[in-house]
GROMACS .gro file of C-alpha atoms in nm:
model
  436
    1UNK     CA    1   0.000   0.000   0.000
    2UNK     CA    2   0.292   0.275   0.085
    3UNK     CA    3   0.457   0.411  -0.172
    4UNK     CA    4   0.844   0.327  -0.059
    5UNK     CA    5   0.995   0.541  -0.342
    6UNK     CA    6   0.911   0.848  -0.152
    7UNK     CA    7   1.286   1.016  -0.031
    8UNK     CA    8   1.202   1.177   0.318
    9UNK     CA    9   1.034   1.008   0.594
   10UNK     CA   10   0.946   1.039   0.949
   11UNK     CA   11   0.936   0.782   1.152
   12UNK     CA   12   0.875   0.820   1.588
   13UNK     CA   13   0.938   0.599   1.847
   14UNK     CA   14   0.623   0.570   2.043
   15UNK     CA   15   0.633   0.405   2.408
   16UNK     CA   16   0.334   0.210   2.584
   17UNK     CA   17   0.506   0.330   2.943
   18UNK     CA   18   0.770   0.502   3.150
   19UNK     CA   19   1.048   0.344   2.977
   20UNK     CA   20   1.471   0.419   2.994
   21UNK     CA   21   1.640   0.286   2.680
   22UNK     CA   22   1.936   0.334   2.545
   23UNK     CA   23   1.984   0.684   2.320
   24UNK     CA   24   1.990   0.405   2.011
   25UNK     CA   25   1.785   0.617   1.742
   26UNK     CA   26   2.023   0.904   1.715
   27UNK     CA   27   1.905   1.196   1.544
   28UNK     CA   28   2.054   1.136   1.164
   29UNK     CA   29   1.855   0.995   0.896
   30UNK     CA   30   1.841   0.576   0.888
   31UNK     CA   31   1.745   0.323   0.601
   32UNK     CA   32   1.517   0.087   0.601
   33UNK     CA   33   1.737  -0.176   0.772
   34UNK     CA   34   1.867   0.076   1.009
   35UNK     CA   35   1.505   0.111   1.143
   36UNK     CA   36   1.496  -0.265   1.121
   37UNK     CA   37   1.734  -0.322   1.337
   38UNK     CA   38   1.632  -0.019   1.570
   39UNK     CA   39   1.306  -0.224   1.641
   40UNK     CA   40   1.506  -0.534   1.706
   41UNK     CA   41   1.708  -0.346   1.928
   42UNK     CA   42   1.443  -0.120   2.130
   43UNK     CA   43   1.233  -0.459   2.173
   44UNK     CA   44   1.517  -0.638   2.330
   45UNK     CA   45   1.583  -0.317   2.592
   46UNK     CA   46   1.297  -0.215   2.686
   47UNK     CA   47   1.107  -0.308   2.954
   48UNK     CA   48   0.822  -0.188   2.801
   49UNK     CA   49   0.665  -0.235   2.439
   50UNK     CA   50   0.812   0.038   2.194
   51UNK     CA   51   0.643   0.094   1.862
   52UNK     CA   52   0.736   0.302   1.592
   53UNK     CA   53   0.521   0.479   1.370
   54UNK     CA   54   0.625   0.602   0.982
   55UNK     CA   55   0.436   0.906   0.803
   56UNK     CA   56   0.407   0.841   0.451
   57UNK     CA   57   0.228   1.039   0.160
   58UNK     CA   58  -0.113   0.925   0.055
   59UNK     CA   59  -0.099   0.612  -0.217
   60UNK     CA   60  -0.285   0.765  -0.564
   61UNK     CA   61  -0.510   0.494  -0.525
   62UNK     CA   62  -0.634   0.342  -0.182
   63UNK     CA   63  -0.876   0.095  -0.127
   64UNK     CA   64  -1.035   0.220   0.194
   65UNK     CA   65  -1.331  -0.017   0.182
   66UNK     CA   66  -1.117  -0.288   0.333
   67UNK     CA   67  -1.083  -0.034   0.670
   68UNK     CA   68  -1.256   0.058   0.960
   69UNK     CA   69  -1.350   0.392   0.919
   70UNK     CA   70  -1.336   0.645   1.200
   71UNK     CA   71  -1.474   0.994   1.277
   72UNK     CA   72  -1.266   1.297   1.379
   73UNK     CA   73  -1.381   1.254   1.739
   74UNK     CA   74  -1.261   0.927   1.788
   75UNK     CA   75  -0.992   0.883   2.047
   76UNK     CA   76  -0.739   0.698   1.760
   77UNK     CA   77  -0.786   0.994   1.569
   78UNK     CA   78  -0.752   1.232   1.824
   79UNK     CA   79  -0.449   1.110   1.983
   80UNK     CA   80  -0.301   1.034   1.605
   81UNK     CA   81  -0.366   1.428   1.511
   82UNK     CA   82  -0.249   1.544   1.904
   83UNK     CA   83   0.084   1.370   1.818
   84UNK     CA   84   0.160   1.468   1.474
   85UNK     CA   85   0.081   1.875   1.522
   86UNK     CA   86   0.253   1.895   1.825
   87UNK     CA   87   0.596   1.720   1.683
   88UNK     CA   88   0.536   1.904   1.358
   89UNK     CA   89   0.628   2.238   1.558
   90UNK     CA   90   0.973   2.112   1.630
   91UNK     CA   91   1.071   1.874   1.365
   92UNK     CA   92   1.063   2.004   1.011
   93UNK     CA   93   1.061   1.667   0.867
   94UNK     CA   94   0.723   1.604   1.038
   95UNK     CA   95   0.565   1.924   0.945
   96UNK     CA   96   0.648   1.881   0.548
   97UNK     CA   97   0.505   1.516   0.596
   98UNK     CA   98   0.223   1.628   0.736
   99UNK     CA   99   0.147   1.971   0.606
  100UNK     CA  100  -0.148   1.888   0.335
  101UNK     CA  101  -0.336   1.710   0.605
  102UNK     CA  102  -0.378   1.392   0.478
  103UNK     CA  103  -0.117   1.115   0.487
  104UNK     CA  104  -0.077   0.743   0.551
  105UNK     CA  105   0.067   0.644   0.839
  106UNK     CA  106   0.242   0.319   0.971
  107UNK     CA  107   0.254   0.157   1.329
  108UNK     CA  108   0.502  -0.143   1.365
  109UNK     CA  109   0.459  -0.357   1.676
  110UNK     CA  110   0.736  -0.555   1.837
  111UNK     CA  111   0.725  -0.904   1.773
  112UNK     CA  112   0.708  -0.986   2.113
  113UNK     CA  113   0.414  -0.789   2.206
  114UNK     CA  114   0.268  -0.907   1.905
  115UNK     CA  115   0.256  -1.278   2.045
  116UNK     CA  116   0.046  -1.159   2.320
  117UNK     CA  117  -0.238  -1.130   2.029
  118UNK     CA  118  -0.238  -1.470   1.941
  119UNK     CA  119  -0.068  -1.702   1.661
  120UNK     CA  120  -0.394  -1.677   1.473
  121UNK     CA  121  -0.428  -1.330   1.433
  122UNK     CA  122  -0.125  -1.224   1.180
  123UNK     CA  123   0.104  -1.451   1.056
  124UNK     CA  124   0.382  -1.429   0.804
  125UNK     CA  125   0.394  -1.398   0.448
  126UNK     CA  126   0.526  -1.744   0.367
  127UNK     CA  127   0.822  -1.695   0.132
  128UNK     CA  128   0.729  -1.878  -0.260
  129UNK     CA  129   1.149  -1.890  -0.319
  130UNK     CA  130   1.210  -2.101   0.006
  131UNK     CA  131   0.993  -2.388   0.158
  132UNK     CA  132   0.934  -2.308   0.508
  133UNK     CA  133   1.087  -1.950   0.442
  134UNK     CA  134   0.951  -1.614   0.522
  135UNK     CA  135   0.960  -1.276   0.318
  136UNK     CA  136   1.208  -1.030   0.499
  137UNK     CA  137   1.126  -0.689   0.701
  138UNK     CA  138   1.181  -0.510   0.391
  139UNK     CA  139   0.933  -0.624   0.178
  140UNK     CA  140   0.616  -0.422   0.189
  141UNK     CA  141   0.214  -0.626   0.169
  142UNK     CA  142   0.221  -0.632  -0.210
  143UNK     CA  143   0.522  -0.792  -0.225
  144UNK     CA  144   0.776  -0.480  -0.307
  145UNK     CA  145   1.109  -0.430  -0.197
  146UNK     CA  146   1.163  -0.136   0.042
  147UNK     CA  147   1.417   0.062  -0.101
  148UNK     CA  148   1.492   0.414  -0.151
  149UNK     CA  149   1.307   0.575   0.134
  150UNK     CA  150   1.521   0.747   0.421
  151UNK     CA  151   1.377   0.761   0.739
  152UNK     CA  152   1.447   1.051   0.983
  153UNK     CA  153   1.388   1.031   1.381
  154UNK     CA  154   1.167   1.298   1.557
  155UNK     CA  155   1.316   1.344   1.850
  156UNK     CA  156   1.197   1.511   2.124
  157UNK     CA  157   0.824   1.439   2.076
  158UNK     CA  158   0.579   1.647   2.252
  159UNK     CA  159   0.300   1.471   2.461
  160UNK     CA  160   0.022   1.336   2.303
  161UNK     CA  161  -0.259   1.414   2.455
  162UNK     CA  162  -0.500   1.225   2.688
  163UNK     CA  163  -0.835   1.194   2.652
  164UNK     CA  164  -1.061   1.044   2.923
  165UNK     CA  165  -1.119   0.648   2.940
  166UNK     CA  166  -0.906   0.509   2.697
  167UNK     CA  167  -0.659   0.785   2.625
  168UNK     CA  168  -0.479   0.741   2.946
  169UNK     CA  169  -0.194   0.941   3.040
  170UNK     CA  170   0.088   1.020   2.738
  171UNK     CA  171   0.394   1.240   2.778
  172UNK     CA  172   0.754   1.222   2.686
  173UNK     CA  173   0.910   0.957   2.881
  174UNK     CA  174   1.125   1.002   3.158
  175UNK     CA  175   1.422   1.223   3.139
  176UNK     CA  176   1.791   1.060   3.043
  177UNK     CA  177   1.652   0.798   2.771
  178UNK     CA  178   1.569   0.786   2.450
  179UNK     CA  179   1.323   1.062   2.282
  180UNK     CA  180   1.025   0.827   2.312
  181UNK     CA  181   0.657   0.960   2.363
  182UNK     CA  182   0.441   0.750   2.575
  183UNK     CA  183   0.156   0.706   2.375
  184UNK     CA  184  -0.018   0.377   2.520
  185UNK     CA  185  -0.373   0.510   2.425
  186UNK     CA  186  -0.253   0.576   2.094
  187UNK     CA  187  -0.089   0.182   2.020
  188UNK     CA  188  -0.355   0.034   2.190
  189UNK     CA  189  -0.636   0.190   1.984
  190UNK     CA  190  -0.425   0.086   1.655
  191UNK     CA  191  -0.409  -0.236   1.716
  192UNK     CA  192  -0.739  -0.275   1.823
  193UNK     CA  193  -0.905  -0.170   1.546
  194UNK     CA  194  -0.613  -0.331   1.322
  195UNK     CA  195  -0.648  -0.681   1.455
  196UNK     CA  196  -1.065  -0.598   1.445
  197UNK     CA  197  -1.040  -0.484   1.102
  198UNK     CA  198  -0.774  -0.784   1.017
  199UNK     CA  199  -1.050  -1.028   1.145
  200UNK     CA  200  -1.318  -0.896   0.928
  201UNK     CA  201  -1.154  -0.933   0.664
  202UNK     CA  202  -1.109  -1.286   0.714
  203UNK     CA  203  -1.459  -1.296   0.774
  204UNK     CA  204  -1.495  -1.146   0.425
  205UNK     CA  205  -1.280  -1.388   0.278
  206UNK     CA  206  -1.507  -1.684   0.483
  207UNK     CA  207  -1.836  -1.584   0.350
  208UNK     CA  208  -1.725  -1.551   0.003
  209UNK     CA  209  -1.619  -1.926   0.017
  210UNK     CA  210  -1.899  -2.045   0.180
  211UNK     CA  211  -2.185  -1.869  -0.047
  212UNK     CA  212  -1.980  -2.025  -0.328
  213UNK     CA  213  -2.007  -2.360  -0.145
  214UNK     CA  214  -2.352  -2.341  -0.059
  215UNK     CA  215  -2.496  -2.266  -0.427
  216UNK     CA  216  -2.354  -2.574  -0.524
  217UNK     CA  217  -2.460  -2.795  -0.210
  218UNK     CA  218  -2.811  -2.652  -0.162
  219UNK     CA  219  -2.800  -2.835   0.169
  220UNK     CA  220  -3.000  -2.600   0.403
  221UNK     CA  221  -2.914  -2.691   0.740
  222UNK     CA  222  -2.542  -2.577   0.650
  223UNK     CA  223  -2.703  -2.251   0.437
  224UNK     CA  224  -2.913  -2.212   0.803
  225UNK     CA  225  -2.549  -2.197   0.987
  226UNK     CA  226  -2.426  -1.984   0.748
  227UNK     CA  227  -2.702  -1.746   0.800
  228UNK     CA  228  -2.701  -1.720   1.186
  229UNK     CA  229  -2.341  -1.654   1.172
  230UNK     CA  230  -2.361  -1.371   0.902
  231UNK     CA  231  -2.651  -1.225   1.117
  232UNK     CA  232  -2.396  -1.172   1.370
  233UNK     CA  233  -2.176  -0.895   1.193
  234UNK     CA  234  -2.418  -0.652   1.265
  235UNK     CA  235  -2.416  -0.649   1.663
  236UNK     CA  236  -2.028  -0.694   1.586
  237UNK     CA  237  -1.996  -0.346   1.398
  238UNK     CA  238  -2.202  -0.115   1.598
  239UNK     CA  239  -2.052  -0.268   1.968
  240UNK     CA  240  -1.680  -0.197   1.769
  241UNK     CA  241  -1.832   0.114   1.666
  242UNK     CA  242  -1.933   0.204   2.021
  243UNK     CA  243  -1.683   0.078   2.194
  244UNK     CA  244  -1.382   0.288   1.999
  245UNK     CA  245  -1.569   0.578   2.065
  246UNK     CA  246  -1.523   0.516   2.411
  247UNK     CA  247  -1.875   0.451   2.474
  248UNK     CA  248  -2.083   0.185   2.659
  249UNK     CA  249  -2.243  -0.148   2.561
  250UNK     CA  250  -2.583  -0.193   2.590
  251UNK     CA  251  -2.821  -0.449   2.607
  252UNK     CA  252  -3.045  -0.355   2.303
  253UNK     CA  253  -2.706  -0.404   2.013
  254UNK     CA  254  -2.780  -0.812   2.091
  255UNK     CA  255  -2.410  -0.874   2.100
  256UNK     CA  256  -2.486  -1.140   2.354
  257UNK     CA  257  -2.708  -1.375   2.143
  258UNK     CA  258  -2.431  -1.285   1.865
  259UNK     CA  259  -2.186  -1.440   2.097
  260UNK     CA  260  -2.380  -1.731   2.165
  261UNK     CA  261  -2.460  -1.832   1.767
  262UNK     CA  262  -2.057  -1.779   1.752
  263UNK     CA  263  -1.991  -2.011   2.020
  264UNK     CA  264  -2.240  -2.252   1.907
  265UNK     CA  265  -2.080  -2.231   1.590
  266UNK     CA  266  -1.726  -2.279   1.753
  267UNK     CA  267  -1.894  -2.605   1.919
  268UNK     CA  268  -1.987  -2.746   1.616
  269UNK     CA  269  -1.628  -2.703   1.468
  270UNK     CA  270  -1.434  -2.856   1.752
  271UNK     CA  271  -1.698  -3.227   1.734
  272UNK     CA  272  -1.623  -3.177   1.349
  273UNK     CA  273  -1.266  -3.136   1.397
  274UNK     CA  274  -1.228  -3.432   1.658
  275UNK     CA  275  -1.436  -3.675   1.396
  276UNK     CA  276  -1.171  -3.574   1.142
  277UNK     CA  277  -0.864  -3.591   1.387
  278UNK     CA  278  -1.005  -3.944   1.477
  279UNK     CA  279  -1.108  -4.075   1.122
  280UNK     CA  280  -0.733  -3.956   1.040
  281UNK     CA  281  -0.641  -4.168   1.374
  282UNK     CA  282  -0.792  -4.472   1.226
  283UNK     CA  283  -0.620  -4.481   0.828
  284UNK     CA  284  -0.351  -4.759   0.813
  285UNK     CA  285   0.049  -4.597   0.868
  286UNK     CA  286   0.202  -4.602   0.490
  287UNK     CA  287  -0.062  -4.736   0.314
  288UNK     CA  288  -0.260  -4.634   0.035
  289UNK     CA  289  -0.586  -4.494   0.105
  290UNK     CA  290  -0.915  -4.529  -0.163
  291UNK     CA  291  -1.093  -4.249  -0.279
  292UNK     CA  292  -1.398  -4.428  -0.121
  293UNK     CA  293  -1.310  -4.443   0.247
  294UNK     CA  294  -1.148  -4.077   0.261
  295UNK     CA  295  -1.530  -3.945   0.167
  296UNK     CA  296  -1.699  -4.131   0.382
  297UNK     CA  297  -1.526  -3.930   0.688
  298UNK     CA  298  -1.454  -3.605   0.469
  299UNK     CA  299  -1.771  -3.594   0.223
  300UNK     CA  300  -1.654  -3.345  -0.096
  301UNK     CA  301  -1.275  -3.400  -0.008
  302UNK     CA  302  -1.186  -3.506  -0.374
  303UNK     CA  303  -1.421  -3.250  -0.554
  304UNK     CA  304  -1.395  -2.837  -0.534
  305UNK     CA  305  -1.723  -2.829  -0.322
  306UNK     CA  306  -1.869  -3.057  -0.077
  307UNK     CA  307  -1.955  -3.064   0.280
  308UNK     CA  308  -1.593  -3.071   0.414
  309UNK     CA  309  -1.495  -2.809   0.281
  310UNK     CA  310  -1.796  -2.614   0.377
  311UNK     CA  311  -1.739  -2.714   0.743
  312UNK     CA  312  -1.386  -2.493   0.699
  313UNK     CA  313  -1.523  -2.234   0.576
  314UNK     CA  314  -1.777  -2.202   0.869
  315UNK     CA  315  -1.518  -2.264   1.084
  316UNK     CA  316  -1.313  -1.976   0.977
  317UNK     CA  317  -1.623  -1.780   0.988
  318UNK     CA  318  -1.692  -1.845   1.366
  319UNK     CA  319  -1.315  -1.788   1.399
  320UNK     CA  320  -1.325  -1.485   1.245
  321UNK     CA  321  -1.596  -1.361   1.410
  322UNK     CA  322  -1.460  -1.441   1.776
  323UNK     CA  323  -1.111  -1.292   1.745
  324UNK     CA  324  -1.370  -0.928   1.645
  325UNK     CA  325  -1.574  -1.048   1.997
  326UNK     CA  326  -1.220  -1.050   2.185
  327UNK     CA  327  -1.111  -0.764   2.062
  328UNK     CA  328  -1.423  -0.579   2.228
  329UNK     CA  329  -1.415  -0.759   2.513
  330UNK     CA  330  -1.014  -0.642   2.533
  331UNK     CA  331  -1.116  -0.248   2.482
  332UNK     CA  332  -1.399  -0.282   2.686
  333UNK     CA  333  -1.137  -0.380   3.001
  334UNK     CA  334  -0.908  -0.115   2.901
  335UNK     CA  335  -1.171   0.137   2.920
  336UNK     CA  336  -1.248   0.063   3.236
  337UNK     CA  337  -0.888   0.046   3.392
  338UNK     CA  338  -0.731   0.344   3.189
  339UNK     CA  339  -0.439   0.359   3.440
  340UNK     CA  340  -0.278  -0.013   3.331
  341UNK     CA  341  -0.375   0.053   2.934
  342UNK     CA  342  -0.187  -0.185   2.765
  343UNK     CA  343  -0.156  -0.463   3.042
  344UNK     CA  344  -0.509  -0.508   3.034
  345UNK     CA  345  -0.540  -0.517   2.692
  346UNK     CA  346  -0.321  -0.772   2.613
  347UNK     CA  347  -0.425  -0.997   2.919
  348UNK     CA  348  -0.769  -0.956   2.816
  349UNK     CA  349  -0.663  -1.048   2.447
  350UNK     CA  350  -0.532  -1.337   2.544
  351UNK     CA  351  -0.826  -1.522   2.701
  352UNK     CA  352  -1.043  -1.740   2.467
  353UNK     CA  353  -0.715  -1.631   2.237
  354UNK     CA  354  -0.561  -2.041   2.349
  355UNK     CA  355  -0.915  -2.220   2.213
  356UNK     CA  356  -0.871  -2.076   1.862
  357UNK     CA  357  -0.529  -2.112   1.817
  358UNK     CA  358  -0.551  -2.482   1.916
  359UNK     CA  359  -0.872  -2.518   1.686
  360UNK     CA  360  -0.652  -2.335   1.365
  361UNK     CA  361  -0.405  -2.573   1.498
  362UNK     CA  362  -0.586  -2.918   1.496
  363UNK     CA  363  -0.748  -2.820   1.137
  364UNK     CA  364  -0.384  -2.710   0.935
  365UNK     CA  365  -0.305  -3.027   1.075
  366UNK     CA  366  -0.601  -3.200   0.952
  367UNK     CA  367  -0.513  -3.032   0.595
  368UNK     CA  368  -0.158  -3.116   0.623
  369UNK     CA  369  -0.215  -3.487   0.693
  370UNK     CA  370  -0.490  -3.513   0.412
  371UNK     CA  371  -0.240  -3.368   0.160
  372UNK     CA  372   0.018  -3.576   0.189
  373UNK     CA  373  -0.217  -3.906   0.187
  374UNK     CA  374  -0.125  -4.166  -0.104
  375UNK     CA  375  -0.436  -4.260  -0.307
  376UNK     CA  376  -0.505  -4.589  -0.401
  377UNK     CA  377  -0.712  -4.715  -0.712
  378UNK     CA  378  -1.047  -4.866  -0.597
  379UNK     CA  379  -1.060  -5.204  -0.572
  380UNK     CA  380  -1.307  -5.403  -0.808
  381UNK     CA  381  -1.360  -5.724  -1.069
  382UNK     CA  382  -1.215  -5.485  -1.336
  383UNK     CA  383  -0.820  -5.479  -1.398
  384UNK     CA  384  -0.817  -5.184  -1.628
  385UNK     CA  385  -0.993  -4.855  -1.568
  386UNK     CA  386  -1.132  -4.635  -1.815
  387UNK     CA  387  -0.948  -4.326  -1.952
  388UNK     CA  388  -1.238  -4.132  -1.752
  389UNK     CA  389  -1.134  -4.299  -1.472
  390UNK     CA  390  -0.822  -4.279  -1.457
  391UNK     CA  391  -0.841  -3.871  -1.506
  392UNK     CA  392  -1.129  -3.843  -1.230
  393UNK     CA  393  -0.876  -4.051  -0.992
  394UNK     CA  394  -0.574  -3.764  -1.054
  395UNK     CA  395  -0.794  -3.486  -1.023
  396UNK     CA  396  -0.931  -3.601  -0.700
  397UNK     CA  397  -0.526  -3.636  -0.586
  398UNK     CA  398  -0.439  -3.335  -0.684
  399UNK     CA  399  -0.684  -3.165  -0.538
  400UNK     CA  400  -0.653  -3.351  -0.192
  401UNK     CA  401  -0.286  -3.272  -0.230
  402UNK     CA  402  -0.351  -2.931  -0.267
  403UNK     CA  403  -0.566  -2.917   0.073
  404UNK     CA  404  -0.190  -2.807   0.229
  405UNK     CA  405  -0.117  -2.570   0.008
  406UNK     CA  406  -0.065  -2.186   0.252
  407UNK     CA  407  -0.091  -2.403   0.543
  408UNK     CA  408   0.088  -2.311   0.868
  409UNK     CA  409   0.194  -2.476   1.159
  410UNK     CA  410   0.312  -2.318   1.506
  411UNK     CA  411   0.427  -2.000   1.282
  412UNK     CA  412   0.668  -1.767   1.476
  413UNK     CA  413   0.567  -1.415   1.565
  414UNK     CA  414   0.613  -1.149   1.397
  415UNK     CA  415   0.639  -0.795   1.432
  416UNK     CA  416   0.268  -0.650   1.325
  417UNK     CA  417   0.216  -0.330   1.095
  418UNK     CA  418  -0.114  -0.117   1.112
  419UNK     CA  419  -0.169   0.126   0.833
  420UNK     CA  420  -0.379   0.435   0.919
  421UNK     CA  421  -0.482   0.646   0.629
  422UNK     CA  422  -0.554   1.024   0.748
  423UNK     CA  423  -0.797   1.259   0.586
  424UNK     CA  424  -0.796   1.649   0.533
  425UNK     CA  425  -1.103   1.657   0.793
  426UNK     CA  426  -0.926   1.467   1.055
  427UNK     CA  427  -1.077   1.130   1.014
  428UNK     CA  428  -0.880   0.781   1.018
  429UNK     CA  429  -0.952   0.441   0.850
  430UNK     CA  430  -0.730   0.184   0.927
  431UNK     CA  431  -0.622  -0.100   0.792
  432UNK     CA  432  -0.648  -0.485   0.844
  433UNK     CA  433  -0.290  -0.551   1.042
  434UNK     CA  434  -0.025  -0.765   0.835
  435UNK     CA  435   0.302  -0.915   0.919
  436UNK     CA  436   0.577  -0.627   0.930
   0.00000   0.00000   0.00000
């Protein structure tokens, strides 16, 4: 999405606490690995979670239907504008960044903090050149190398300001370390509605699937699943809605009977997933496996549609649609203990957070196992098989085989990047969140 050809950007260091580091940042420009490694380093010696946060120009074109949109008044975009006029005064760099009103701008997240989200939240970019490989730090979303763009430190931030609830204290941190503003209210908003936003759009991705699957199943008791769960986004949107506008949940948005059709929905998945696990359980070690017995335990398995791979689907859905529930549940404790901000939002993240992960879990490995399954020829009277035969038997391996195809496993953290584009009348979108 950013434009990395640009020559001249700033880029502050923005701390979640009190914090003394190390002067590492300096006050010269850096490149792109220079920042790199300034992560790595202010993520190893701090004691508590520094992010860093990039001002880029406006991309000519920008998708912002795939963001969360939010008003002026919102705390994220409050807090975003509070920091970025303030440092303007006293850093040049940030004022010509800055000075049309409108710019895109980019939070990184240590690695480490990132973890505290969950496995299943942002993973890495698996790397096409190297099995088991990852793309590097300087490769932006679309695939580009970074290259070109110089990134200078503004130092001596000014505080950003506080707003009530969720915009907790922020300030400069404390005197003899690093120029780092303490701007917990501003991370914690970012990645809240990043990871939200990150969800949906799996959710997106889930739905498009399953209608897909559905018009060729016509099964309605899966199409009545699929309904219930979609009814849910609604409740979902307005409590998100609410909720970063530092409001209060109410009975009357029916988040709770939203909750409970997701965690039906969840139920169903785990039974599914343990039939599979166990049908898996029960296949002979190193032997061939017919066509026939694979679809009595995973119906559709050998064909593009089919109940199994509706069952995914649906369980992504209800997947999706959790992590968006934890999310709220996560802002909704921070809101109500604004004087430990970021503690209690990642503590609160990472309830429910172990169920999901071990559910993604148990199904890539599902996937994994069915993809690397040898198929054997059914067994019958004949000893030759058609030409049709034969060519329905590869295309039903191949597309087994192909069931592990983008799967991951236990994938280690990585740091997470929020975009947040900025318009002229001081409202934000932002962005799903993606692996740095």
């Amino acid at each position: 999405m950013i434009d990395y050809r640009k020559a001249t950007v700033p880029v502050w260091t923005l701390a979640t606490g009190d914090v003394r580091v190390p002067a590492v940042a300096g006050d010269g420009p850096m490149t792109a690995e220079r920042l790199g490694e300034l992560r790595s380093v202010l993520a190893v010696l701090a004691d508590e979670p520094i992010a860093t946060l990039e001002v880029h120009p406006l991309p000519d074109e920008l998708d912002r239907r795939r963001g969360i949109p939010l008003d002026a008044v919102s705390p994220l975009a409050q807090h975003l504008s509070q920091l970025v006029t303030q440092t303007a005064r006293n850093s040049s760099t940030a004022a010509t960044a800055t000075v049309a009103g409108e710019y895109l701008c980019r939070m990184v997240v240590p690695a480490k903090v990132a973890a505290q989200f969950g496995q299943g939240i942002v993973r890495p970019m698996a790397s096409k050149a190297v099995v088991g490989g990852i793309r590097g730090p300087l490769v932006d979303p679309m695939g580009r190398i970074v290259a070109g763009a110089t990134f200078i430190p503004v130092g001596k931030a000014a505080a950003a300001g506080a707003v009530g609830g969720a915009g907790a204290t922020a300030g400069v941190a404390a005197a003899g370390s690093a120029a780092l503003t303490v701007a917990a209210p501003l991370v914690l908003m970012a990645v809240a509605v990043g990871v939200s936003a990150h969800a949906d759009h799996k959710r997106q991705q889930a739905i498009e699937h399953i209608t897909e699957l559905l018009e060729q199943l016509h099964e309605e008791k899966l199409d009545d699943e699929h309904s219930e769960l979609d009814g849910c986004r609604d409740a979902i949107d307005k409590a998100t809605a609410i909720l970063l506008d530092q409001g209060k949940l109410g009975v009357s948005l029916g988040l709770d009977s939203a909750v409970h059709a997701i965690n039906t929905a969840l139920g169903a998945a785990d039974r599914r997933l343990a039939r599979w696990q166990s049908a898996l359980d029960k296949l002979p070690d190193g032997e061939a496996v017919e066509i026939g017995t694979l679809t009595k335990s995973f119906p559709g398995v050998d064909d593009q549609g089919g109940r199994f791979r509706t069952h995914l689907e649906l369980a992504a859905l209800a997947v999706a649609l959790k992590r968006r529930v934890i999310v709220l549940q996560a802002v909704e404790h921070a809101q109500n203990d604004p004087g430990n901000l970021f503690e209690s939002f990642t503590r609160a993240l990472r309830r429910d957070q172990q169920r999901l992960d071990e559910m993604e879990s148990g199904i890539a490995g599902v996937l994994l196992h069915l993809s690397v399954l040898e198929l054997a020829r059914p067994n019958g009277l004949r000893p030759v098989f058609t030409p049709g035969e034969v060519d329905r038997l590869m295309r039903a391996a191949h597309r087994i085989h192909q069931l592990g195809d983008g799967v991951t496993v236990n994938s280690r953290t990585t740091d997470v990047a929020i975009e947040i584009a900025r318009n002229r009348d001081g409202s934000v979108v932002v962005f799903p969140a993606l692996p740095a």
